[in-house]
Short mmCIF file of N, CA and C in Angstrom, two decimals:
data_model
loop_
_atom_site.label_atom_id
_atom_site.label_comp_id
_atom_site.label_asym_id
_atom_site.label_seq_id
_atom_site.Cartn_x
_atom_site.Cartn_y
_atom_site.Cartn_z
N MET A 1 5.53 -17.15 12.27
CA MET A 1 4.58 -17.46 11.74
C MET A 1 5.49 -18.03 10.05
N PRO A 2 5.75 -19.42 9.46
CA PRO A 2 7.20 -19.50 8.36
C PRO A 2 6.08 -18.66 7.31
N LEU A 3 7.00 -18.71 6.62
CA LEU A 3 6.79 -18.27 5.30
C LEU A 3 6.23 -19.28 4.33
N GLU A 4 5.57 -19.32 3.62
CA GLU A 4 4.52 -19.73 2.61
C GLU A 4 5.24 -20.01 1.50
N TYR A 5 6.15 -20.99 0.35
CA TYR A 5 6.41 -20.96 -0.03
C TYR A 5 5.83 -21.60 -1.64
N GLY A 6 6.11 -21.18 -2.72
CA GLY A 6 5.66 -21.52 -3.80
C GLY A 6 4.01 -21.20 -4.47
N LYS A 7 3.45 -20.57 -3.33
CA LYS A 7 2.57 -19.69 -4.22
C LYS A 7 2.61 -19.49 -5.49
N PRO A 8 1.01 -19.93 -6.24
CA PRO A 8 1.22 -19.25 -7.71
C PRO A 8 0.90 -17.26 -7.49
N LEU A 9 1.88 -16.79 -8.71
CA LEU A 9 1.19 -15.67 -8.90
C LEU A 9 -0.15 -15.22 -9.17
N ARG A 10 -0.73 -14.63 -8.35
CA ARG A 10 -2.11 -14.09 -8.44
C ARG A 10 -2.63 -13.30 -7.96
N ALA A 11 -3.06 -12.08 -8.52
CA ALA A 11 -4.34 -11.30 -7.85
C ALA A 11 -5.61 -11.50 -7.46
N HIS A 12 -5.97 -10.63 -6.31
CA HIS A 12 -7.14 -11.06 -5.63
C HIS A 12 -7.71 -9.40 -5.60
N GLU A 13 -9.02 -9.48 -6.00
CA GLU A 13 -9.52 -7.77 -5.78
C GLU A 13 -10.33 -7.72 -4.04
N THR A 14 -10.20 -6.91 -3.75
CA THR A 14 -10.59 -6.26 -2.58
C THR A 14 -11.62 -5.49 -2.30
N PRO A 15 -12.61 -5.33 -1.18
CA PRO A 15 -13.54 -4.28 -1.10
C PRO A 15 -13.60 -2.47 -1.64
N ILE A 16 -12.30 -2.24 -2.11
CA ILE A 16 -11.77 -1.39 -2.12
C ILE A 16 -11.41 -1.28 -3.27
N PRO A 17 -12.12 -0.54 -4.30
CA PRO A 17 -11.68 -0.52 -6.12
C PRO A 17 -10.69 -0.43 -6.37
N GLY A 18 -9.85 -0.87 -7.15
CA GLY A 18 -8.65 -0.60 -7.40
C GLY A 18 -7.28 -1.00 -6.89
N VAL A 19 -7.56 -2.03 -5.63
CA VAL A 19 -6.56 -2.30 -4.55
C VAL A 19 -7.00 -4.18 -4.69
N LEU A 20 -5.49 -4.10 -5.12
CA LEU A 20 -5.38 -5.62 -5.32
C LEU A 20 -4.32 -6.43 -4.31
N LEU A 21 -4.89 -7.75 -4.03
CA LEU A 21 -4.27 -8.14 -2.93
C LEU A 21 -3.07 -9.13 -3.62
N ILE A 22 -1.96 -9.21 -3.95
CA ILE A 22 -1.00 -10.28 -4.62
C ILE A 22 -0.20 -10.97 -4.30
N ASP A 23 -0.48 -12.28 -4.62
CA ASP A 23 0.21 -13.98 -4.14
C ASP A 23 1.76 -13.43 -5.01
N LEU A 24 3.24 -13.42 -3.95
CA LEU A 24 4.12 -13.81 -4.62
C LEU A 24 4.46 -15.21 -4.50
N PRO A 25 5.09 -16.02 -5.32
CA PRO A 25 5.59 -17.11 -5.25
C PRO A 25 7.28 -16.88 -4.96
N VAL A 26 7.47 -17.19 -3.63
CA VAL A 26 8.87 -17.05 -2.86
C VAL A 26 9.41 -18.64 -2.96
N HIS A 27 10.54 -18.88 -3.51
CA HIS A 27 11.47 -19.72 -3.46
C HIS A 27 12.19 -19.89 -2.40
N GLY A 28 12.48 -21.07 -1.67
CA GLY A 28 13.59 -21.18 -0.63
C GLY A 28 14.19 -22.83 -0.89
N ASP A 29 14.99 -21.95 0.08
CA ASP A 29 15.88 -23.67 0.23
C ASP A 29 16.53 -23.62 1.62
N ASN A 30 17.67 -24.40 1.87
CA ASN A 30 18.74 -24.30 3.09
C ASN A 30 19.43 -22.69 3.18
N ARG A 31 19.43 -22.25 1.99
CA ARG A 31 20.55 -20.85 2.17
C ARG A 31 19.33 -19.86 2.39
N GLY A 32 17.85 -20.05 2.35
CA GLY A 32 17.35 -18.75 2.47
C GLY A 32 15.95 -18.46 1.21
N TRP A 33 15.93 -17.69 0.72
CA TRP A 33 14.56 -17.55 0.26
C TRP A 33 14.66 -16.57 -1.51
N PHE A 34 14.21 -16.18 -2.38
CA PHE A 34 14.27 -15.58 -3.56
C PHE A 34 12.79 -15.17 -4.25
N LYS A 35 12.58 -14.10 -4.54
CA LYS A 35 11.17 -13.72 -5.02
C LYS A 35 11.24 -12.75 -6.23
N GLU A 36 10.88 -12.68 -7.00
CA GLU A 36 10.62 -11.37 -7.97
C GLU A 36 9.63 -10.71 -7.16
N ASN A 37 10.20 -9.96 -6.97
CA ASN A 37 9.25 -8.60 -6.56
C ASN A 37 8.36 -7.50 -6.90
N TRP A 38 8.94 -7.52 -8.36
CA TRP A 38 8.31 -6.79 -9.22
C TRP A 38 8.55 -6.93 -10.95
N GLN A 39 7.54 -7.73 -11.28
CA GLN A 39 8.41 -8.27 -12.79
C GLN A 39 7.14 -7.56 -13.65
N HIS A 40 7.52 -6.86 -14.26
CA HIS A 40 6.64 -5.39 -15.00
C HIS A 40 5.26 -6.79 -16.26
N GLU A 41 6.13 -7.64 -16.73
CA GLU A 41 5.50 -8.53 -17.76
C GLU A 41 4.47 -9.35 -17.16
N LYS A 42 4.72 -9.68 -15.92
CA LYS A 42 3.84 -10.80 -15.32
C LYS A 42 3.52 -10.26 -14.24
N MET A 43 3.12 -8.79 -13.95
CA MET A 43 1.97 -8.55 -13.11
C MET A 43 1.21 -7.88 -13.72
N THR A 44 1.73 -6.77 -14.84
CA THR A 44 0.30 -6.72 -15.58
C THR A 44 -0.30 -7.83 -16.33
N ALA A 45 0.22 -8.55 -16.67
CA ALA A 45 -0.70 -9.92 -17.28
C ALA A 45 -1.62 -10.47 -16.40
N ILE A 46 -1.29 -10.42 -14.64
CA ILE A 46 -2.10 -10.98 -13.86
C ILE A 46 -3.20 -9.72 -13.52
N GLY A 47 -3.74 -8.64 -14.55
CA GLY A 47 -4.35 -7.32 -13.91
C GLY A 47 -3.90 -6.15 -13.25
N LEU A 48 -2.48 -6.16 -12.80
CA LEU A 48 -2.07 -4.83 -12.21
C LEU A 48 -1.96 -3.67 -13.17
N PRO A 49 -2.61 -2.59 -12.94
CA PRO A 49 -1.82 -1.67 -13.80
C PRO A 49 -0.62 -1.49 -14.14
N ASP A 50 -0.26 -0.68 -15.73
CA ASP A 50 1.04 -0.76 -15.71
C ASP A 50 1.14 0.78 -15.05
N PHE A 51 1.48 1.20 -13.71
CA PHE A 51 1.53 2.12 -13.42
C PHE A 51 2.82 3.39 -13.08
N GLY A 52 4.10 2.44 -14.25
CA GLY A 52 5.39 3.08 -14.61
C GLY A 52 6.27 3.19 -12.95
N PRO A 53 6.39 2.62 -12.38
CA PRO A 53 6.96 2.88 -10.80
C PRO A 53 8.33 3.67 -11.36
N VAL A 54 9.06 4.89 -10.35
CA VAL A 54 10.24 5.59 -11.09
C VAL A 54 11.02 5.57 -9.73
N GLN A 55 10.36 5.12 -8.64
CA GLN A 55 11.03 5.13 -7.31
C GLN A 55 10.66 3.83 -6.71
N ASN A 56 11.86 3.80 -6.03
CA ASN A 56 11.52 2.44 -4.95
C ASN A 56 12.04 3.25 -3.29
N ASN A 57 11.14 3.01 -1.98
CA ASN A 57 11.27 2.94 -1.01
C ASN A 57 11.60 2.11 -0.03
N ILE A 58 12.25 2.07 1.01
CA ILE A 58 11.88 1.19 1.89
C ILE A 58 12.04 1.97 3.34
N SER A 59 10.89 1.46 3.98
CA SER A 59 10.88 2.05 5.53
C SER A 59 11.39 0.70 6.45
N PHE A 60 12.15 0.93 7.33
CA PHE A 60 12.59 0.02 8.18
C PHE A 60 12.07 0.08 9.49
N ASN A 61 11.49 -0.64 10.05
CA ASN A 61 11.20 -0.61 11.60
C ASN A 61 11.88 -1.40 12.66
N ASP A 62 12.29 -1.09 13.40
CA ASP A 62 12.83 -2.16 14.25
C ASP A 62 11.75 -2.82 15.66
N ALA A 63 11.00 -2.12 16.29
CA ALA A 63 10.09 -2.71 16.86
C ALA A 63 9.09 -3.09 16.53
N VAL A 64 8.69 -4.16 17.18
CA VAL A 64 7.13 -4.47 17.29
C VAL A 64 6.15 -3.49 17.56
N GLY A 65 4.92 -2.94 16.74
CA GLY A 65 4.05 -2.17 16.88
C GLY A 65 4.25 -1.15 16.45
N THR A 66 5.27 -0.84 16.19
CA THR A 66 5.39 0.54 15.32
C THR A 66 4.64 0.81 14.30
N THR A 67 3.53 2.01 14.30
CA THR A 67 2.48 1.74 13.30
C THR A 67 2.26 3.17 12.95
N ARG A 68 2.68 3.35 11.48
CA ARG A 68 2.17 4.52 10.60
C ARG A 68 1.19 4.55 9.48
N GLY A 69 1.02 5.77 9.71
CA GLY A 69 -0.24 6.52 8.63
C GLY A 69 -1.44 6.66 9.22
N ILE A 70 -2.61 6.69 8.61
CA ILE A 70 -3.15 6.89 7.36
C ILE A 70 -2.37 7.96 6.74
N HIS A 71 -1.96 7.87 5.64
CA HIS A 71 -1.82 8.61 4.45
C HIS A 71 -2.15 8.25 2.69
N ALA A 72 -3.07 8.80 2.53
CA ALA A 72 -2.90 9.05 1.07
C ALA A 72 -1.87 9.90 0.67
N GLU A 73 -1.19 9.39 -0.22
CA GLU A 73 -0.70 10.15 -1.13
C GLU A 73 -0.76 10.30 -2.80
N PRO A 74 -0.14 11.42 -3.37
CA PRO A 74 -0.90 11.70 -5.02
C PRO A 74 0.14 11.00 -5.59
N TRP A 75 0.19 9.61 -5.48
CA TRP A 75 1.15 8.41 -6.66
C TRP A 75 0.07 7.07 -5.95
N ASP A 76 0.25 6.18 -7.36
CA ASP A 76 0.09 4.66 -6.79
C ASP A 76 1.04 4.29 -6.00
N LYS A 77 1.03 3.11 -5.47
CA LYS A 77 2.12 2.40 -4.77
C LYS A 77 1.92 1.13 -5.11
N PHE A 78 3.08 0.17 -5.09
CA PHE A 78 3.02 -1.53 -5.10
C PHE A 78 4.03 -1.49 -3.82
N ILE A 79 3.34 -2.51 -2.80
CA ILE A 79 4.07 -2.44 -1.67
C ILE A 79 4.43 -3.88 -1.11
N SER A 80 5.79 -4.37 -0.55
CA SER A 80 5.51 -5.74 -0.19
C SER A 80 6.54 -5.75 1.19
N ILE A 81 6.81 -6.81 1.59
CA ILE A 81 8.33 -7.02 2.64
C ILE A 81 8.98 -7.36 2.36
N ALA A 82 10.22 -7.01 3.04
CA ALA A 82 11.57 -7.54 2.09
C ALA A 82 11.73 -8.66 3.62
N PHE A 83 11.40 -8.21 4.79
CA PHE A 83 11.61 -9.13 6.32
C PHE A 83 10.40 -8.73 7.09
N GLY A 84 10.10 -9.40 7.29
CA GLY A 84 8.98 -9.91 8.59
C GLY A 84 8.01 -9.62 8.20
N ARG A 85 7.01 -9.06 9.10
CA ARG A 85 5.13 -9.05 8.80
C ARG A 85 4.91 -8.21 9.60
N VAL A 86 3.80 -7.46 8.57
CA VAL A 86 2.68 -6.16 9.12
C VAL A 86 0.99 -6.89 8.84
N PHE A 87 0.67 -5.81 9.46
CA PHE A 87 -0.87 -5.80 9.55
C PHE A 87 -0.94 -4.43 8.84
N GLY A 88 -1.54 -4.41 8.00
CA GLY A 88 -1.68 -3.51 6.65
C GLY A 88 -3.19 -3.10 6.84
N ALA A 89 -3.54 -1.91 6.88
CA ALA A 89 -4.64 -1.30 7.07
C ALA A 89 -4.84 -0.10 5.91
N TRP A 90 -6.32 -0.18 5.13
CA TRP A 90 -6.28 0.66 4.41
C TRP A 90 -7.53 1.19 3.84
N VAL A 91 -7.82 2.62 3.50
CA VAL A 91 -9.19 3.03 3.90
C VAL A 91 -9.10 4.16 2.29
N ASP A 92 -10.26 3.77 1.98
CA ASP A 92 -10.83 4.46 0.55
C ASP A 92 -10.94 6.15 1.00
N LEU A 93 -9.94 6.76 0.66
CA LEU A 93 -10.11 8.44 0.83
C LEU A 93 -10.60 9.57 -0.22
N ARG A 94 -10.58 8.53 -1.42
CA ARG A 94 -11.49 9.02 -2.95
C ARG A 94 -12.66 9.69 -2.41
N PRO A 95 -12.98 10.97 -3.27
CA PRO A 95 -14.56 11.15 -3.25
C PRO A 95 -15.35 10.08 -3.84
N GLY A 96 -16.49 9.44 -3.13
CA GLY A 96 -17.52 8.65 -4.16
C GLY A 96 -18.22 7.59 -3.57
N ASP A 97 -18.83 6.47 -4.02
CA ASP A 97 -19.28 5.72 -2.99
C ASP A 97 -18.63 4.62 -2.24
N SER A 98 -16.97 4.72 -2.61
CA SER A 98 -16.77 3.48 -1.59
C SER A 98 -15.59 4.43 -0.66
N PHE A 99 -15.91 5.84 -0.55
CA PHE A 99 -15.28 6.46 0.45
C PHE A 99 -15.28 6.33 1.80
N GLY A 100 -14.41 5.95 2.61
CA GLY A 100 -14.50 5.50 4.05
C GLY A 100 -14.33 3.71 3.67
N THR A 101 -14.44 3.38 2.92
CA THR A 101 -13.65 1.42 2.93
C THR A 101 -12.90 1.10 3.52
N VAL A 102 -12.80 0.32 4.16
CA VAL A 102 -11.62 -0.12 4.68
C VAL A 102 -11.56 -1.69 4.55
N PHE A 103 -10.03 -1.72 4.25
CA PHE A 103 -9.42 -3.47 3.84
C PHE A 103 -7.97 -3.38 4.97
N THR A 104 -7.91 -4.66 5.70
CA THR A 104 -7.27 -5.10 6.42
C THR A 104 -6.28 -6.48 6.05
N THR A 105 -5.44 -6.76 6.31
CA THR A 105 -5.05 -8.15 5.95
C THR A 105 -3.53 -7.88 6.43
N GLU A 106 -2.74 -9.05 6.44
CA GLU A 106 -1.39 -9.35 7.11
C GLU A 106 -0.65 -9.11 5.78
N LEU A 107 0.53 -9.12 5.85
CA LEU A 107 1.51 -9.19 5.19
C LEU A 107 2.48 -9.55 5.54
N ASP A 108 3.34 -10.23 4.52
CA ASP A 108 4.83 -11.03 4.79
C ASP A 108 4.95 -11.34 3.44
N PRO A 109 6.88 -11.57 3.22
CA PRO A 109 7.36 -11.64 2.14
C PRO A 109 6.85 -12.34 0.64
N SER A 110 5.84 -13.03 1.31
CA SER A 110 5.07 -14.12 -0.06
C SER A 110 3.82 -13.42 -0.46
N THR A 111 3.47 -11.63 0.23
CA THR A 111 2.13 -11.18 -0.46
C THR A 111 2.81 -9.55 -0.67
N ALA A 112 1.78 -9.15 -1.62
CA ALA A 112 2.38 -7.65 -1.90
C ALA A 112 0.95 -7.42 -1.93
N ILE A 113 0.58 -5.44 -2.12
CA ILE A 113 -0.23 -4.82 -2.67
C ILE A 113 -0.24 -3.94 -3.56
N TYR A 114 -1.51 -3.12 -4.22
CA TYR A 114 -1.16 -2.84 -4.91
C TYR A 114 -2.24 -1.32 -4.61
N ILE A 115 -2.15 -0.28 -4.30
CA ILE A 115 -2.88 0.92 -3.69
C ILE A 115 -2.79 1.78 -4.81
N PRO A 116 -3.65 2.36 -5.52
CA PRO A 116 -3.92 3.61 -6.07
C PRO A 116 -3.75 4.59 -5.42
N ARG A 117 -3.37 5.92 -5.87
CA ARG A 117 -3.90 7.28 -5.43
C ARG A 117 -4.86 7.62 -4.63
N GLY A 118 -4.85 8.06 -3.93
CA GLY A 118 -6.02 8.55 -2.87
C GLY A 118 -7.00 7.67 -2.19
N VAL A 119 -6.25 6.31 -1.85
CA VAL A 119 -6.14 5.07 -0.97
C VAL A 119 -5.29 5.59 0.16
N GLY A 120 -5.48 5.70 1.52
CA GLY A 120 -5.02 5.77 2.24
C GLY A 120 -4.25 4.99 3.15
N ASN A 121 -3.12 4.70 3.32
CA ASN A 121 -2.39 3.21 3.49
C ASN A 121 -1.50 3.52 4.96
N SER A 122 -1.41 2.16 5.64
CA SER A 122 -1.19 2.31 7.03
C SER A 122 -0.68 1.02 7.52
N TYR A 123 0.34 1.06 8.36
CA TYR A 123 0.36 -0.51 8.63
C TYR A 123 1.23 -0.54 9.81
N GLN A 124 1.13 -1.81 10.64
CA GLN A 124 1.73 -1.95 12.15
C GLN A 124 2.28 -2.88 11.93
N THR A 125 3.97 -3.04 12.90
CA THR A 125 4.83 -4.19 12.50
C THR A 125 4.19 -5.34 13.56
N LEU A 126 4.23 -6.49 13.31
CA LEU A 126 4.37 -7.70 14.20
C LEU A 126 5.54 -8.36 14.20
N GLU A 127 6.58 -8.09 14.03
CA GLU A 127 7.79 -8.66 14.05
C GLU A 127 8.62 -7.90 14.25
N PRO A 128 10.12 -7.70 14.93
CA PRO A 128 11.04 -6.79 14.66
C PRO A 128 11.70 -6.98 13.28
N ASN A 129 12.18 -6.00 13.35
CA ASN A 129 13.32 -5.82 12.25
C ASN A 129 12.37 -6.06 10.84
N THR A 130 11.30 -5.04 10.97
CA THR A 130 10.40 -5.35 9.42
C THR A 130 10.95 -4.42 8.25
N ALA A 131 11.22 -5.05 7.28
CA ALA A 131 11.75 -4.03 6.28
C ALA A 131 10.18 -4.02 4.96
N TYR A 132 9.87 -2.43 4.54
CA TYR A 132 8.45 -2.43 3.99
C TYR A 132 8.61 -1.57 3.01
N THR A 133 8.83 -2.61 1.63
CA THR A 133 9.28 -1.69 0.80
C THR A 133 7.82 -1.35 -0.39
N TYR A 134 8.48 -0.34 -0.98
CA TYR A 134 7.13 0.26 -2.12
C TYR A 134 8.28 0.95 -3.06
N LEU A 135 6.93 0.66 -4.30
CA LEU A 135 7.31 1.50 -5.43
C LEU A 135 6.50 2.16 -5.55
N VAL A 136 7.14 3.62 -6.15
CA VAL A 136 5.92 4.72 -6.72
C VAL A 136 6.23 5.10 -7.98
N ASN A 137 5.21 5.48 -8.51
CA ASN A 137 5.25 6.14 -9.77
C ASN A 137 5.06 7.92 -9.96
N ASP A 138 5.87 8.36 -8.66
CA ASP A 138 6.05 9.56 -8.55
C ASP A 138 7.22 9.91 -7.91
N HIS A 139 7.88 11.18 -7.77
CA HIS A 139 9.19 10.91 -6.85
C HIS A 139 8.69 12.02 -5.93
N TRP A 140 8.97 11.59 -4.33
CA TRP A 140 8.61 11.85 -2.97
C TRP A 140 9.55 13.33 -3.03
N SER A 141 8.63 14.37 -2.59
CA SER A 141 9.58 15.59 -2.42
C SER A 141 8.40 16.06 -0.87
N ALA A 142 8.84 17.36 -0.53
CA ALA A 142 8.54 17.94 0.70
C ALA A 142 7.63 18.45 0.48
N GLU A 143 7.29 18.93 -0.95
CA GLU A 143 6.32 20.18 -1.57
C GLU A 143 4.84 19.01 -1.49
N ALA A 144 5.35 17.71 -1.72
CA ALA A 144 3.82 16.72 -2.30
C ALA A 144 3.23 16.60 -1.33
N GLN A 145 4.12 16.46 0.04
CA GLN A 145 3.19 16.33 1.62
C GLN A 145 2.02 17.13 1.39
N GLY A 146 1.89 18.19 0.81
CA GLY A 146 0.66 19.17 0.77
C GLY A 146 -0.06 18.59 0.06
N GLU A 147 0.03 17.46 -0.83
CA GLU A 147 -1.28 16.99 -1.82
C GLU A 147 -1.77 15.60 -1.20
N TYR A 148 -1.57 15.09 0.29
CA TYR A 148 -1.30 14.03 1.05
C TYR A 148 -2.89 14.41 1.20
N THR A 149 -3.80 13.03 1.79
CA THR A 149 -4.75 13.47 2.68
C THR A 149 -4.51 12.36 4.00
N PHE A 150 -4.66 12.54 4.88
CA PHE A 150 -4.49 12.17 5.85
C PHE A 150 -5.80 11.92 7.08
N LEU A 151 -5.75 10.61 7.43
CA LEU A 151 -6.82 9.95 8.33
C LEU A 151 -6.18 9.77 9.52
N ASN A 152 -7.05 9.87 10.84
CA ASN A 152 -6.53 9.22 11.97
C ASN A 152 -6.53 7.73 12.27
N LEU A 153 -5.39 7.76 12.88
CA LEU A 153 -5.51 6.00 13.00
C LEU A 153 -6.27 5.22 13.92
N ALA A 154 -6.63 6.29 14.78
CA ALA A 154 -7.98 5.68 15.94
C ALA A 154 -9.26 6.32 15.56
N ASP A 155 -9.85 6.62 14.21
CA ASP A 155 -11.04 6.66 13.95
C ASP A 155 -11.87 5.81 14.60
N GLU A 156 -12.94 6.57 14.75
CA GLU A 156 -13.80 5.51 15.34
C GLU A 156 -14.54 4.96 14.24
N GLU A 157 -15.30 5.71 12.84
CA GLU A 157 -15.82 5.05 11.86
C GLU A 157 -15.10 4.11 11.29
N ALA A 158 -13.84 4.06 10.93
CA ALA A 158 -13.18 3.40 10.03
C ALA A 158 -12.80 2.41 11.20
N ALA A 159 -12.66 2.03 12.39
CA ALA A 159 -12.67 1.42 13.47
C ALA A 159 -11.68 0.42 12.98
N ILE A 160 -10.82 0.37 12.50
CA ILE A 160 -9.39 -0.42 12.56
C ILE A 160 -9.27 -1.53 13.61
N ALA A 161 -8.84 -2.85 13.67
CA ALA A 161 -8.80 -3.50 14.67
C ALA A 161 -7.38 -3.67 14.75
N TRP A 162 -6.66 -2.61 15.49
CA TRP A 162 -5.08 -3.10 15.28
C TRP A 162 -4.38 -4.23 16.52
N PRO A 163 -3.92 -4.94 15.81
CA PRO A 163 -3.63 -6.26 16.49
C PRO A 163 -2.80 -6.08 17.96
N ILE A 164 -2.10 -4.60 17.64
CA ILE A 164 -1.09 -3.77 19.09
C ILE A 164 -2.04 -2.53 19.24
N PRO A 165 -2.84 -2.45 20.38
CA PRO A 165 -3.56 -1.34 20.85
C PRO A 165 -2.88 -0.08 20.71
N LEU A 166 -2.93 0.76 19.89
CA LEU A 166 -2.64 2.27 19.61
C LEU A 166 -2.04 2.90 20.74
N ASP A 167 -2.60 2.52 22.00
CA ASP A 167 -1.97 3.30 23.25
C ASP A 167 -0.65 2.51 23.73
N GLN A 168 -0.12 1.18 23.23
CA GLN A 168 0.87 0.53 23.83
C GLN A 168 1.93 0.20 22.16
N ALA A 169 1.56 0.88 21.30
CA ALA A 169 1.88 0.80 20.02
C ALA A 169 3.30 2.22 19.68
N GLU A 170 3.80 2.21 18.80
CA GLU A 170 4.95 3.34 18.35
C GLU A 170 4.19 4.03 17.20
N LEU A 171 3.91 5.36 17.56
CA LEU A 171 3.40 6.46 16.58
C LEU A 171 4.03 7.53 16.53
N SER A 172 3.94 8.11 15.65
CA SER A 172 4.66 9.76 15.80
C SER A 172 3.77 10.52 16.23
N GLU A 173 4.15 11.68 16.80
CA GLU A 173 3.27 12.60 17.29
C GLU A 173 2.04 13.17 15.71
N LYS A 174 2.60 13.41 14.61
CA LYS A 174 1.83 13.36 13.49
C LYS A 174 0.91 12.93 13.32
N ASP A 175 0.96 11.70 13.09
CA ASP A 175 -0.14 10.52 12.92
C ASP A 175 -0.96 10.49 13.79
N LYS A 176 -0.82 11.05 15.28
CA LYS A 176 -1.96 11.00 16.34
C LYS A 176 -2.48 12.39 16.09
N ALA A 177 -2.22 13.15 15.34
CA ALA A 177 -3.27 14.49 14.98
C ALA A 177 -4.14 14.21 13.74
N HIS A 178 -3.90 13.47 13.29
CA HIS A 178 -4.30 13.29 11.92
C HIS A 178 -6.16 13.48 11.79
N PRO A 179 -6.80 14.12 11.28
CA PRO A 179 -8.09 14.33 11.18
C PRO A 179 -8.99 13.10 11.17
N ARG A 180 -10.46 12.96 11.34
CA ARG A 180 -11.09 11.93 11.56
C ARG A 180 -11.99 12.09 10.26
N LEU A 181 -12.64 11.08 9.64
CA LEU A 181 -13.77 10.43 8.58
C LEU A 181 -14.31 11.84 8.35
N SER A 182 -14.92 11.97 9.08
CA SER A 182 -16.68 12.93 9.97
C SER A 182 -15.76 14.14 9.12
N GLU A 183 -14.27 14.79 9.73
CA GLU A 183 -13.68 15.87 9.15
C GLU A 183 -13.61 16.21 7.48
N LEU A 184 -13.05 14.85 7.06
CA LEU A 184 -12.64 14.81 6.04
C LEU A 184 -13.87 14.78 4.94
N ARG A 185 -15.36 14.36 5.05
CA ARG A 185 -16.20 14.08 4.57
C ARG A 185 -16.67 15.51 4.00
N SER A 186 -16.72 16.42 5.23
CA SER A 186 -16.82 17.48 5.51
C SER A 186 -16.64 18.72 4.17
N ILE A 187 -14.80 18.20 4.09
CA ILE A 187 -13.85 19.15 2.84
C ILE A 187 -14.70 19.33 1.65
#
């Protein structure tokens, strides 16, 4: 799928409160492309919170069908794609009326998404050599993993329609063992 150049910078609301899908302007020519992945003044002007990122992470995935998540970390994140394309799936795991709400979309270098803490994040690569990058507003540590909320990628209630069936995808053993929404609801 060719990259769309020249989209205006815009934020779109999603069914999950606080989750914003962002169109990023990408400028390209015969040499390749360029984008401002995060520009504080412009991003806050279109409605993104001033979430104060302190760390930038990149997850490189060499195979199509690599599937990661569903993890709700104790920080906010701004996710974009440096190379490739992913199917993203997010599930609201915060207590309240929107608990269990699901939003899915494809991301490429011309899109980004803002995910507030408590919303489960996951993705599946749709192209080889995909680089998934994200800014977070707290530092990762092994101890912080004790504050994560996890959801099983195959949860029947969330019913995420993964483009590549999970039995044909590359998953970690840990992700296969995460609890279901029904178990999380009873906590």
